[in-house]
Backbone as numpy.savetxt, mean C-alpha at the origin, in Angstrom:
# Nx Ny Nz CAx CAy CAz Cx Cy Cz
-30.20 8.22 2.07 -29.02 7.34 2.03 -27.78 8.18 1.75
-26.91 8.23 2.58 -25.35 8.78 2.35 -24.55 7.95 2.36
-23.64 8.39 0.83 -22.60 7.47 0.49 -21.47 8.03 1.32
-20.25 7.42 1.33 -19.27 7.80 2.32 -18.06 7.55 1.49
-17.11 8.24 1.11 -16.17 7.96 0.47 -14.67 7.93 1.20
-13.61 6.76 0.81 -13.16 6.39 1.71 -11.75 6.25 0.79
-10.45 6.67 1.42 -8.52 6.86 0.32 -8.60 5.35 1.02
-7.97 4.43 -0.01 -7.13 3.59 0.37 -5.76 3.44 -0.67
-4.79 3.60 0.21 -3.28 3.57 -0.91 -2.74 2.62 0.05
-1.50 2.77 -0.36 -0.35 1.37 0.14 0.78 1.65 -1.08
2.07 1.38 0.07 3.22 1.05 -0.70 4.07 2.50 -1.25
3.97 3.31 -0.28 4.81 4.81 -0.49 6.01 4.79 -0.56
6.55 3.76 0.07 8.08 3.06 -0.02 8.86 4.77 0.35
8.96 5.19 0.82 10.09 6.67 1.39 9.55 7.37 0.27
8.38 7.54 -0.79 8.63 8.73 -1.67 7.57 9.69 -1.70
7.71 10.52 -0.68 7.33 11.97 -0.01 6.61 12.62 -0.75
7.28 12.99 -2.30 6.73 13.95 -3.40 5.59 13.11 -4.10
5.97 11.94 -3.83 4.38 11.29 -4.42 3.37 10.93 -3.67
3.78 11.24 -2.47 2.56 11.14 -1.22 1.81 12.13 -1.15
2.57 13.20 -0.92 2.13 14.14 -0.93 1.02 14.65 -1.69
1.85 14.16 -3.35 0.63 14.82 -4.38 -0.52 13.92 -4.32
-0.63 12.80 -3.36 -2.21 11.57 -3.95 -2.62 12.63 -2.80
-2.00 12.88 -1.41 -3.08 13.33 -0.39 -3.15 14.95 -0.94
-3.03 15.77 -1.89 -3.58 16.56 -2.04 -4.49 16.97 -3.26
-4.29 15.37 -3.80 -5.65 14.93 -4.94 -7.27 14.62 -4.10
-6.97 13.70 -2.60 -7.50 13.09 -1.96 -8.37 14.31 -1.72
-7.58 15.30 -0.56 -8.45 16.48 -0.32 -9.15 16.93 -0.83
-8.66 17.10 -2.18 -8.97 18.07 -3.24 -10.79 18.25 -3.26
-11.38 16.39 -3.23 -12.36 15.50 -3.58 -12.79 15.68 -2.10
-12.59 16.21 -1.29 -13.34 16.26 -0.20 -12.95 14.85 0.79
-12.36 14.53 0.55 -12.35 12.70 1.05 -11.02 13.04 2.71
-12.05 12.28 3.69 -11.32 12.67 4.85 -10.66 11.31 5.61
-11.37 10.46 5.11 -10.89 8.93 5.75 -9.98 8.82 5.24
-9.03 8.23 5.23 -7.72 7.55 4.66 -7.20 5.97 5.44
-6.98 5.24 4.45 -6.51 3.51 4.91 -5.42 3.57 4.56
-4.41 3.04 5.26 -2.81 3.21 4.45 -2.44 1.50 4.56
-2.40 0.53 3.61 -1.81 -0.89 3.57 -0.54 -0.95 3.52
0.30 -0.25 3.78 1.71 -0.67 4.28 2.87 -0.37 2.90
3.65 -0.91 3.80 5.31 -0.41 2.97 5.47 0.96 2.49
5.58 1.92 4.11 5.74 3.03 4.08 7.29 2.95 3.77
8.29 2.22 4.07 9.30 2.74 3.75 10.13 1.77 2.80
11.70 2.17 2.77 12.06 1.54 1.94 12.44 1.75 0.72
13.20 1.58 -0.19 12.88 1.58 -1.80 13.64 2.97 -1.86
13.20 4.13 -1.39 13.02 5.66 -1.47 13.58 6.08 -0.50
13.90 7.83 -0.36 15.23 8.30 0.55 14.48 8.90 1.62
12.97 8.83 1.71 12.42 9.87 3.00 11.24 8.75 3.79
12.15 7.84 3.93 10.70 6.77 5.10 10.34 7.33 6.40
11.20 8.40 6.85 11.18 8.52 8.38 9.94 10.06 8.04
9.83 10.68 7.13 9.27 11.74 6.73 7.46 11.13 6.45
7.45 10.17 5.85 6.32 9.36 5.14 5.84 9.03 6.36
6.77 7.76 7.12 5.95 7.35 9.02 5.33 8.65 8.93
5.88 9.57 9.11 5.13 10.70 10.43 3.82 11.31 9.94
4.01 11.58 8.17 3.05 11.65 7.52 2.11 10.92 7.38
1.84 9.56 7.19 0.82 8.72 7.57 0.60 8.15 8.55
0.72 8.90 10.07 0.75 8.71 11.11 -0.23 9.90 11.70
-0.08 11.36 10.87 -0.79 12.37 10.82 -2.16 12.03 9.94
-2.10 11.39 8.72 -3.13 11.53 7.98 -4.17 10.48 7.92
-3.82 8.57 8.29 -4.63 8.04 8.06 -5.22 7.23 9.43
-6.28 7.16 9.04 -7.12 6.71 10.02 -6.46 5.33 10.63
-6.19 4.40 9.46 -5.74 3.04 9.92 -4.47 3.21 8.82
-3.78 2.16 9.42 -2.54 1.88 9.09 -2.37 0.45 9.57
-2.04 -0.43 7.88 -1.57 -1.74 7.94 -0.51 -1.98 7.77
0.34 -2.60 8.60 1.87 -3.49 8.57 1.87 -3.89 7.39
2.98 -3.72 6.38 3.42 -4.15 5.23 4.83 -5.55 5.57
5.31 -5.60 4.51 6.53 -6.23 4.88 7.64 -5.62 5.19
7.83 -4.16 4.26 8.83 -3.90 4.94 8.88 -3.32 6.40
7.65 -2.72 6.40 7.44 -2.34 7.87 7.98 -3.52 8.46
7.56 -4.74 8.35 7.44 -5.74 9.42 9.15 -6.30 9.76
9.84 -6.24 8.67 11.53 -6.56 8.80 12.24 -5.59 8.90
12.03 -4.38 8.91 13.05 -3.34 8.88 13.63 -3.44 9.97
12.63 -3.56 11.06 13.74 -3.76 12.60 14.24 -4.66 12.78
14.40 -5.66 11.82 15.30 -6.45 12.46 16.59 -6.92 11.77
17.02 -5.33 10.74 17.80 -5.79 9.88 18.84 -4.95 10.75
20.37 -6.43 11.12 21.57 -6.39 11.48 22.32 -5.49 10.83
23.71 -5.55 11.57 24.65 -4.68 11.30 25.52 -5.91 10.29
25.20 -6.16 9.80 26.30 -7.20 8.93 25.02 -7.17 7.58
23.92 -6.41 7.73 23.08 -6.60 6.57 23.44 -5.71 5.47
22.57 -5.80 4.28 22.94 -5.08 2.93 23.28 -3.65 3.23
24.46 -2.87 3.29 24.85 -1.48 3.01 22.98 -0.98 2.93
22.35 -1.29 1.90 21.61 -0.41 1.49 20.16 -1.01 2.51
19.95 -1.91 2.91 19.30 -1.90 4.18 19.20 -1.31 5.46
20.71 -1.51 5.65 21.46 -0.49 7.02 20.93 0.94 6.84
21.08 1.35 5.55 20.48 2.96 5.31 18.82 2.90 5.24
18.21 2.58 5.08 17.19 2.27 4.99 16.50 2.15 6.93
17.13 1.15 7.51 16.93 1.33 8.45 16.92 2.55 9.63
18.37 2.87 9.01 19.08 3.85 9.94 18.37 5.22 9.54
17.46 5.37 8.66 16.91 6.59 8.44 15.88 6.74 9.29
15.46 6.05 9.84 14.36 5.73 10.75 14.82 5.97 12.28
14.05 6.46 12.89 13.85 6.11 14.41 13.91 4.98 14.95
14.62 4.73 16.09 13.59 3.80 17.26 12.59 3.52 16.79
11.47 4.75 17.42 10.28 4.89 18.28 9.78 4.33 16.60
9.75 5.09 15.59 9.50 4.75 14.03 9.38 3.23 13.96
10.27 2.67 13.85 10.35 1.13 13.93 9.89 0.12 14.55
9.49 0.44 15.66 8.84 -0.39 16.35 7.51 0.29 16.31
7.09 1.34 15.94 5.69 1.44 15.71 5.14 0.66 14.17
6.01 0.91 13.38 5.88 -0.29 12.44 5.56 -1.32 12.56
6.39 -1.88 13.38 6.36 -3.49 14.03 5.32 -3.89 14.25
4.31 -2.72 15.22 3.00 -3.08 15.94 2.29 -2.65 14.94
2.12 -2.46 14.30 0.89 -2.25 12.92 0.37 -3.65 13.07
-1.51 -3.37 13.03 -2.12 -4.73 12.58 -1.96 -5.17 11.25
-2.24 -6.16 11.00 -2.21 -6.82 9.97 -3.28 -7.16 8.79
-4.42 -6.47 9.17 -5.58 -6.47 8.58 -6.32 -5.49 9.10
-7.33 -5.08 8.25 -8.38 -4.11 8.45 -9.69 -4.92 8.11
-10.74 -4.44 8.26 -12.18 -5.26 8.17 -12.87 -4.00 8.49
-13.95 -3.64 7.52 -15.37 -2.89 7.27 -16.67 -3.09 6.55
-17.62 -2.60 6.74 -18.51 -3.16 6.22 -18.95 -1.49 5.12
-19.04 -1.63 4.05 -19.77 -0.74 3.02 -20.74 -1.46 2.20
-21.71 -0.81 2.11 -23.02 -1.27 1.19 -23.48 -2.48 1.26
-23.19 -2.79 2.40 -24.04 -4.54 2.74 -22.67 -5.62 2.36
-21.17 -4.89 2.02 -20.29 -5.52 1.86 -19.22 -5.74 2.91
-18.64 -7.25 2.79 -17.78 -7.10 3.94 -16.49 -6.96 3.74
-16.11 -5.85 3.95 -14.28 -5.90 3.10 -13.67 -5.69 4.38
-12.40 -6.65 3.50 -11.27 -7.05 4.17 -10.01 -6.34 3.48
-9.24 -5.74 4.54 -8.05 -4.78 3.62 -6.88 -5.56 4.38
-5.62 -5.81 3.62 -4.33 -6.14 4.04 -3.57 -6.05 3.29
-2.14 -5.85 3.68 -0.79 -5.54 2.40 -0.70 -6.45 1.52
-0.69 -7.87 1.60 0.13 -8.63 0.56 -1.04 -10.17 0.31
-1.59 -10.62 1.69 -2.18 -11.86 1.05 -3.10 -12.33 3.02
-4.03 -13.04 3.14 -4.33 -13.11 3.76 -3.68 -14.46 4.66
-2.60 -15.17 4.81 -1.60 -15.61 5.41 -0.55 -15.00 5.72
-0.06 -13.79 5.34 0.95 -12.89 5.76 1.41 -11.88 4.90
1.99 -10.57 5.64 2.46 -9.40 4.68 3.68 -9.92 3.71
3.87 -11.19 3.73 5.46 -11.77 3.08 5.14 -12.70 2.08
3.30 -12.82 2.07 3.13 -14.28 0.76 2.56 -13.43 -0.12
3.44 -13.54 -1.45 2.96 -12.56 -2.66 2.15 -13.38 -3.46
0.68 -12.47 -3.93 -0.10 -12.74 -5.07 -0.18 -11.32 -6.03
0.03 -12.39 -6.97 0.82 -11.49 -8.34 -1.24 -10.89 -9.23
-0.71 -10.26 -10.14 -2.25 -10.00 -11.07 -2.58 -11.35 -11.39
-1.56 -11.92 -12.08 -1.88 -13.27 -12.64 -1.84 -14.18 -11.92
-2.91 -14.45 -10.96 -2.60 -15.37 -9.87 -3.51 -16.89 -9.97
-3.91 -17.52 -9.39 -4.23 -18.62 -9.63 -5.39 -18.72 -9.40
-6.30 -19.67 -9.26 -7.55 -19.84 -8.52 -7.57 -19.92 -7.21
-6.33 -21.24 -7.06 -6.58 -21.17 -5.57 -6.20 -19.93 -4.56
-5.06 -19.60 -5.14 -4.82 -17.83 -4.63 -5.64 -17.22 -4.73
-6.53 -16.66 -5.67 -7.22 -15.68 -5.67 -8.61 -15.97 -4.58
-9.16 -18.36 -4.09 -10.03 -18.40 -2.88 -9.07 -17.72 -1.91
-7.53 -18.50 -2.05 -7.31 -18.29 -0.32 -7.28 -16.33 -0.05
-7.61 -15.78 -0.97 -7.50 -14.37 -0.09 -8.91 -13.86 0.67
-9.34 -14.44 0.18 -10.90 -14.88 0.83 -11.05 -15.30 2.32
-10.12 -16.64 2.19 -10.13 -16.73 3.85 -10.01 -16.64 5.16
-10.86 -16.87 6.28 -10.14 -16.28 7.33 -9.34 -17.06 7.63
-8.17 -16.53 8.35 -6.94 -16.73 8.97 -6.15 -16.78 9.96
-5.19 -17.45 11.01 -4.50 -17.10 11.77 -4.15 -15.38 11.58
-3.89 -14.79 10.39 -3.92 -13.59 10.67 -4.82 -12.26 10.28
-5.51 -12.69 10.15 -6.95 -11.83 10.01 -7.98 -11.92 10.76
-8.31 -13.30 11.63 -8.90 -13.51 12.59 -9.94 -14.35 11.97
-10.78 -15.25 12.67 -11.62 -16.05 12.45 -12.60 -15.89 12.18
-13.24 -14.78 12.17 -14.70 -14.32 11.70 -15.06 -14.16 10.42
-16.62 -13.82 10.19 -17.02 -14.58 9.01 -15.82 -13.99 7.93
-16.44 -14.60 6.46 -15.42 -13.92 5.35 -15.60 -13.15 4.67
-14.67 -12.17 3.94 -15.53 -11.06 3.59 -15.68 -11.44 1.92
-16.50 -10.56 1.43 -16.65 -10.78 0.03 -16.04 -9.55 -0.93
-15.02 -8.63 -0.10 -14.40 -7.88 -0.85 -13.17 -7.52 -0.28
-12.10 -7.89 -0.84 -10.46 -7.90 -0.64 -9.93 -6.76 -1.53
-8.82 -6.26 -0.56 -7.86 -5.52 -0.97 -6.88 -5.43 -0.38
-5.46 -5.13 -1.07 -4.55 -5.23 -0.80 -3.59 -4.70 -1.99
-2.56 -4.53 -1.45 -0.97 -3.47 -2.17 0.79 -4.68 -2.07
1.32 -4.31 -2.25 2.68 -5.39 -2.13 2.92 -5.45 -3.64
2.41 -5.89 -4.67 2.71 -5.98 -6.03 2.91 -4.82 -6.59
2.17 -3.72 -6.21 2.24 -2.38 -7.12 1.97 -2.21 -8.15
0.58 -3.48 -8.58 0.27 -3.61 -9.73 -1.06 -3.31 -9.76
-2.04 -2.37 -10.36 -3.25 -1.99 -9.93 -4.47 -2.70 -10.66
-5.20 -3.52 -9.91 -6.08 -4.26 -10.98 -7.48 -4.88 -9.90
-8.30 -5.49 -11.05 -9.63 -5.49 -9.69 -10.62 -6.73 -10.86
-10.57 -8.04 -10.12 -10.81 -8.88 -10.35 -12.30 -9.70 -9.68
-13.59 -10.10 -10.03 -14.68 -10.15 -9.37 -15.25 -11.81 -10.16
-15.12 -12.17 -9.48 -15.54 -13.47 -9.77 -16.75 -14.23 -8.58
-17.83 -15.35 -8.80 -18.61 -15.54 -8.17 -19.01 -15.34 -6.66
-19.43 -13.68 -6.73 -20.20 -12.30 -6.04 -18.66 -11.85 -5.00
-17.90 -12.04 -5.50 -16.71 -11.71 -4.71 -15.67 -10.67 -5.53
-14.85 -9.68 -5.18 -14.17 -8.99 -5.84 -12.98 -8.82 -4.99
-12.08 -9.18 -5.83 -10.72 -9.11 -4.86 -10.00 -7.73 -5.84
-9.06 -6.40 -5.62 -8.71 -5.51 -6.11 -7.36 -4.84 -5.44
-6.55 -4.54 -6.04 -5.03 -4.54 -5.90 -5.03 -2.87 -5.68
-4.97 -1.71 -4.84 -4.71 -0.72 -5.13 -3.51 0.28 -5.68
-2.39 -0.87 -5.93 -1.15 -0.37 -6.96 -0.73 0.32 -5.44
0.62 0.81 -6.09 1.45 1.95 -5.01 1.78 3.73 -5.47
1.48 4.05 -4.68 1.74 5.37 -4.69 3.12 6.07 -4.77
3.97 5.26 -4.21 5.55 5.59 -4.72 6.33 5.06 -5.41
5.50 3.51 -5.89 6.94 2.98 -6.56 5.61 2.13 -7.37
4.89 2.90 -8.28 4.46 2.15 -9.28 4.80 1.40 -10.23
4.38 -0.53 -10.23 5.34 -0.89 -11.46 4.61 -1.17 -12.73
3.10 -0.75 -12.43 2.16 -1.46 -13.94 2.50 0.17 -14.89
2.48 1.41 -14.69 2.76 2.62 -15.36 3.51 3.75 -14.01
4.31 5.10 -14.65 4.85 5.22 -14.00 3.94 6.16 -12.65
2.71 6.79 -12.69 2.11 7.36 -12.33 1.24 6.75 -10.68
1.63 7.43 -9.52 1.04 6.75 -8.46 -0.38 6.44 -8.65
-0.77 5.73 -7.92 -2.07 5.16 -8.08 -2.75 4.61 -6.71
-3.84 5.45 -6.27 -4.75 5.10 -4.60 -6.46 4.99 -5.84
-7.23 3.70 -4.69 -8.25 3.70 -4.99 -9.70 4.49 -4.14
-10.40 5.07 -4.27 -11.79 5.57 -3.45 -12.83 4.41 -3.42
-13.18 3.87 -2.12 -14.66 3.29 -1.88 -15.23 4.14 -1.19
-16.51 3.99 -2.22 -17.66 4.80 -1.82 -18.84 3.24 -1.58
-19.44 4.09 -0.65 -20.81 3.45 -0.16 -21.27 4.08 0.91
-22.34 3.37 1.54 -23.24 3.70 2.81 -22.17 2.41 3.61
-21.52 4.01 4.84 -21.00 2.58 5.56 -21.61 2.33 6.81
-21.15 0.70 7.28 -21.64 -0.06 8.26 -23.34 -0.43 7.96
-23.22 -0.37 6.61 -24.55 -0.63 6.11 -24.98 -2.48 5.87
-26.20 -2.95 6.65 -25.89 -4.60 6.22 -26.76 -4.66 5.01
-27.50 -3.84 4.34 -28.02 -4.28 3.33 -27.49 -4.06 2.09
-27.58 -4.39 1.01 -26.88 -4.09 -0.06 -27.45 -2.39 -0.57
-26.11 -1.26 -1.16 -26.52 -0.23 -1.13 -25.80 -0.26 -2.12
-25.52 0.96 -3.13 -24.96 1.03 -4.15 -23.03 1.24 -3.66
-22.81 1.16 -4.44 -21.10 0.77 -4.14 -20.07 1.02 -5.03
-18.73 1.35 -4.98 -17.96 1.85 -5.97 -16.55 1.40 -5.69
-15.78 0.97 -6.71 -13.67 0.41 -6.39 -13.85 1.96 -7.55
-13.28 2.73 -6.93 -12.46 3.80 -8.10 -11.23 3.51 -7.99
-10.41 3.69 -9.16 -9.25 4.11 -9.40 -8.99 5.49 -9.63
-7.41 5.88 -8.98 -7.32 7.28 -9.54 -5.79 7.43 -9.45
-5.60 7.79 -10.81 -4.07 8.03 -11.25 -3.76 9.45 -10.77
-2.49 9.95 -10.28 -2.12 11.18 -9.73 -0.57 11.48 -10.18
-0.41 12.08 -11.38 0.80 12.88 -11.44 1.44 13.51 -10.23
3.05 13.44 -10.30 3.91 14.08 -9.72 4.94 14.39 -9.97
5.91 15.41 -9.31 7.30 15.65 -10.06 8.57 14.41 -9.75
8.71 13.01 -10.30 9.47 12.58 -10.41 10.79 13.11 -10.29
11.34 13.74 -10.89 12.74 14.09 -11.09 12.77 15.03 -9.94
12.14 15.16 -9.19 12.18 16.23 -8.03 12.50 14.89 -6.84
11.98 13.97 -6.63 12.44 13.25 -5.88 13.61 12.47 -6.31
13.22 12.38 -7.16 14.82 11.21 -7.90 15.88 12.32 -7.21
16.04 14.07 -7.43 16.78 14.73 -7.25 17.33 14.58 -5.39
16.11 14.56 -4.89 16.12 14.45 -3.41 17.22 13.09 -2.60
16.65 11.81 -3.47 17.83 10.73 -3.42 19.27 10.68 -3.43
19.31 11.71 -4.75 20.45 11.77 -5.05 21.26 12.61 -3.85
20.71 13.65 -3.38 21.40 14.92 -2.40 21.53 13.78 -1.14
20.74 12.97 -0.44 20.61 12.26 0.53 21.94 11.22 0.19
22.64 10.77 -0.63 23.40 9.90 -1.10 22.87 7.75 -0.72
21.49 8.23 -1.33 21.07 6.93 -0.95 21.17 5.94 -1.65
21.93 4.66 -1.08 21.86 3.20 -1.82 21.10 2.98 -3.39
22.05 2.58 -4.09 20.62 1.88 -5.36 19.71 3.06 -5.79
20.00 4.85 -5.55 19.37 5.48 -6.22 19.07 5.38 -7.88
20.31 4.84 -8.32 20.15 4.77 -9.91 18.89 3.61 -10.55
19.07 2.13 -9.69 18.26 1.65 -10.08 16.59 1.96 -9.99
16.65 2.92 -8.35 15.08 3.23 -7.89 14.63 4.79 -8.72
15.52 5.48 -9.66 15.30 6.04 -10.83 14.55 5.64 -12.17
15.33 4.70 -12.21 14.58 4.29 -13.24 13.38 3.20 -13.44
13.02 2.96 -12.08 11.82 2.27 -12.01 10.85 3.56 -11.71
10.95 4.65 -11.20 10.29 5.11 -11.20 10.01 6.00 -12.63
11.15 6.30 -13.30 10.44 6.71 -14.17 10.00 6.03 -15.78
10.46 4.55 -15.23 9.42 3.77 -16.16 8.92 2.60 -15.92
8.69 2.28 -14.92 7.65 1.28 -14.21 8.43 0.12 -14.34
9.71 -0.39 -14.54 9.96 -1.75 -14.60 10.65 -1.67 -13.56
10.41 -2.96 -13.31 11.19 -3.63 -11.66 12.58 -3.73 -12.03
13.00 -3.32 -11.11 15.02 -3.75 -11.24 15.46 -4.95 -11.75
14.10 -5.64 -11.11 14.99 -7.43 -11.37 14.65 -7.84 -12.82
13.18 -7.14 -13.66 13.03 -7.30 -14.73 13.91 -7.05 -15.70
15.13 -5.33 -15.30 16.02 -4.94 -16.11 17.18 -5.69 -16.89
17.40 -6.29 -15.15 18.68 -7.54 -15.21 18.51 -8.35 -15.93
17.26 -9.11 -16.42 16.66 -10.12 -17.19 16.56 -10.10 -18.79
């Protein structure tokens, strides 16, 4: 029996120096697959650097939200959208656009289902503290996941909050973000291991794995780029609270 070990991150939001350091933790471990759940850009001053990078490195790549609106943000939109956009390509943007919206595999007799934010769309947020009925409906199939059977193991990124919840034989698990962590300040990608495309039950693993990086080296990078809202995307990164929490 060979186990197979498998990167899934999400949510790099433009920050390069922290991509960088998960995929050279990833390597490190021998691990060659890579899943990327979305919101490569955004937030951070190098999205057009990140596309190309997880365009080189992962096997699959899921449409996030911002992927999914960036192209279609006008010239009358937020200053700091316009930049955001405009750092990007064309060809960048509309390859975004076409990102699926779900992933589906089978490990250790399990059927997982991977997507950015919720299994009705990259735009409906479920928080850690979510409900019951949120935590069935990520379970179900969907107009956008497709109609086939359901799986009994979910994942997904959009909150940036890293956590892994298993309730009757089902486990739903959040893999946090790698650039713009908000539960601590440290990126965060998870490893599944198992026997894959396996239908019987085999032994099985959700790792977590925290990965230091030089913060102030990118914060520095923002700053030289003269990008929008660097001050506020400073200090979320270097202490995990959301902007909107600050204001509050």
């Amino acid at each position: 029996m060979s186990l197979e070990r498998i990167a899934v991150i999400s949510d790099v939001h433009g920050n390069l120096t922290a991509l960088e350091a998960v995929l050279d933790d990833i390597a490190a471990r021998g691990i060659t697959r890579i899943l990327n759940l979305g919101d490569n850009i955004g937030k951070g001053p190098r999205g057009a650097a990140v596309v190309e990078r997880v365009r080189e490195v992962c096997e699959i790549n899921v449409r996030g939200n911002w992927d999914d609106f960036i192209g279609a943000i006008g010239d009358d939109g937020p200053v700091e959208m316009q930049w955001w956009r405009d750092e990007l390509s064309a060809g960048q943007r509309a390859w975004l656009g076409d990102l699926p919206l779900s992933h589906d595999l089978t490990l250790s007799g399990r059927r997982i289902r991977l997507f950015h934010a919720s299994a009705e769309s990259p735009h409906v947020r479920v928080r850690f503290r979510h409900s019951d009925a949120q935590f069935e409906a990520m379970f179900h199939a969907t107009e956008m996941t497709g109609f086939g059977p359901e799986p009994t193991v979910v994942g997904y990124g959009d909150i940036h909050d890293a956590y892994i919840h298993s309730r009757d034989g089902r486990t739903l698990f959040n893999v946090g973000s790698v650039g713009n962590p908000l539960d601590e300040p440290t990126p965060s990608y998870v490893i599944l291991e198992g026997v894959l495309d396996a239908a019987e039950l085999a032994p099985f693993e959700v790792r977590f794995v925290r990965v230091p990086y030089d913060v102030e080296a990118e914060i520095a990078v923002s700053h030289s780029l003269g990008m929008p809202r660097t001050d506020e995307w400073a200090l979320e990164l270097r202490s995990a609270v959301y902007r909107g929490r600050m204001a509050s």
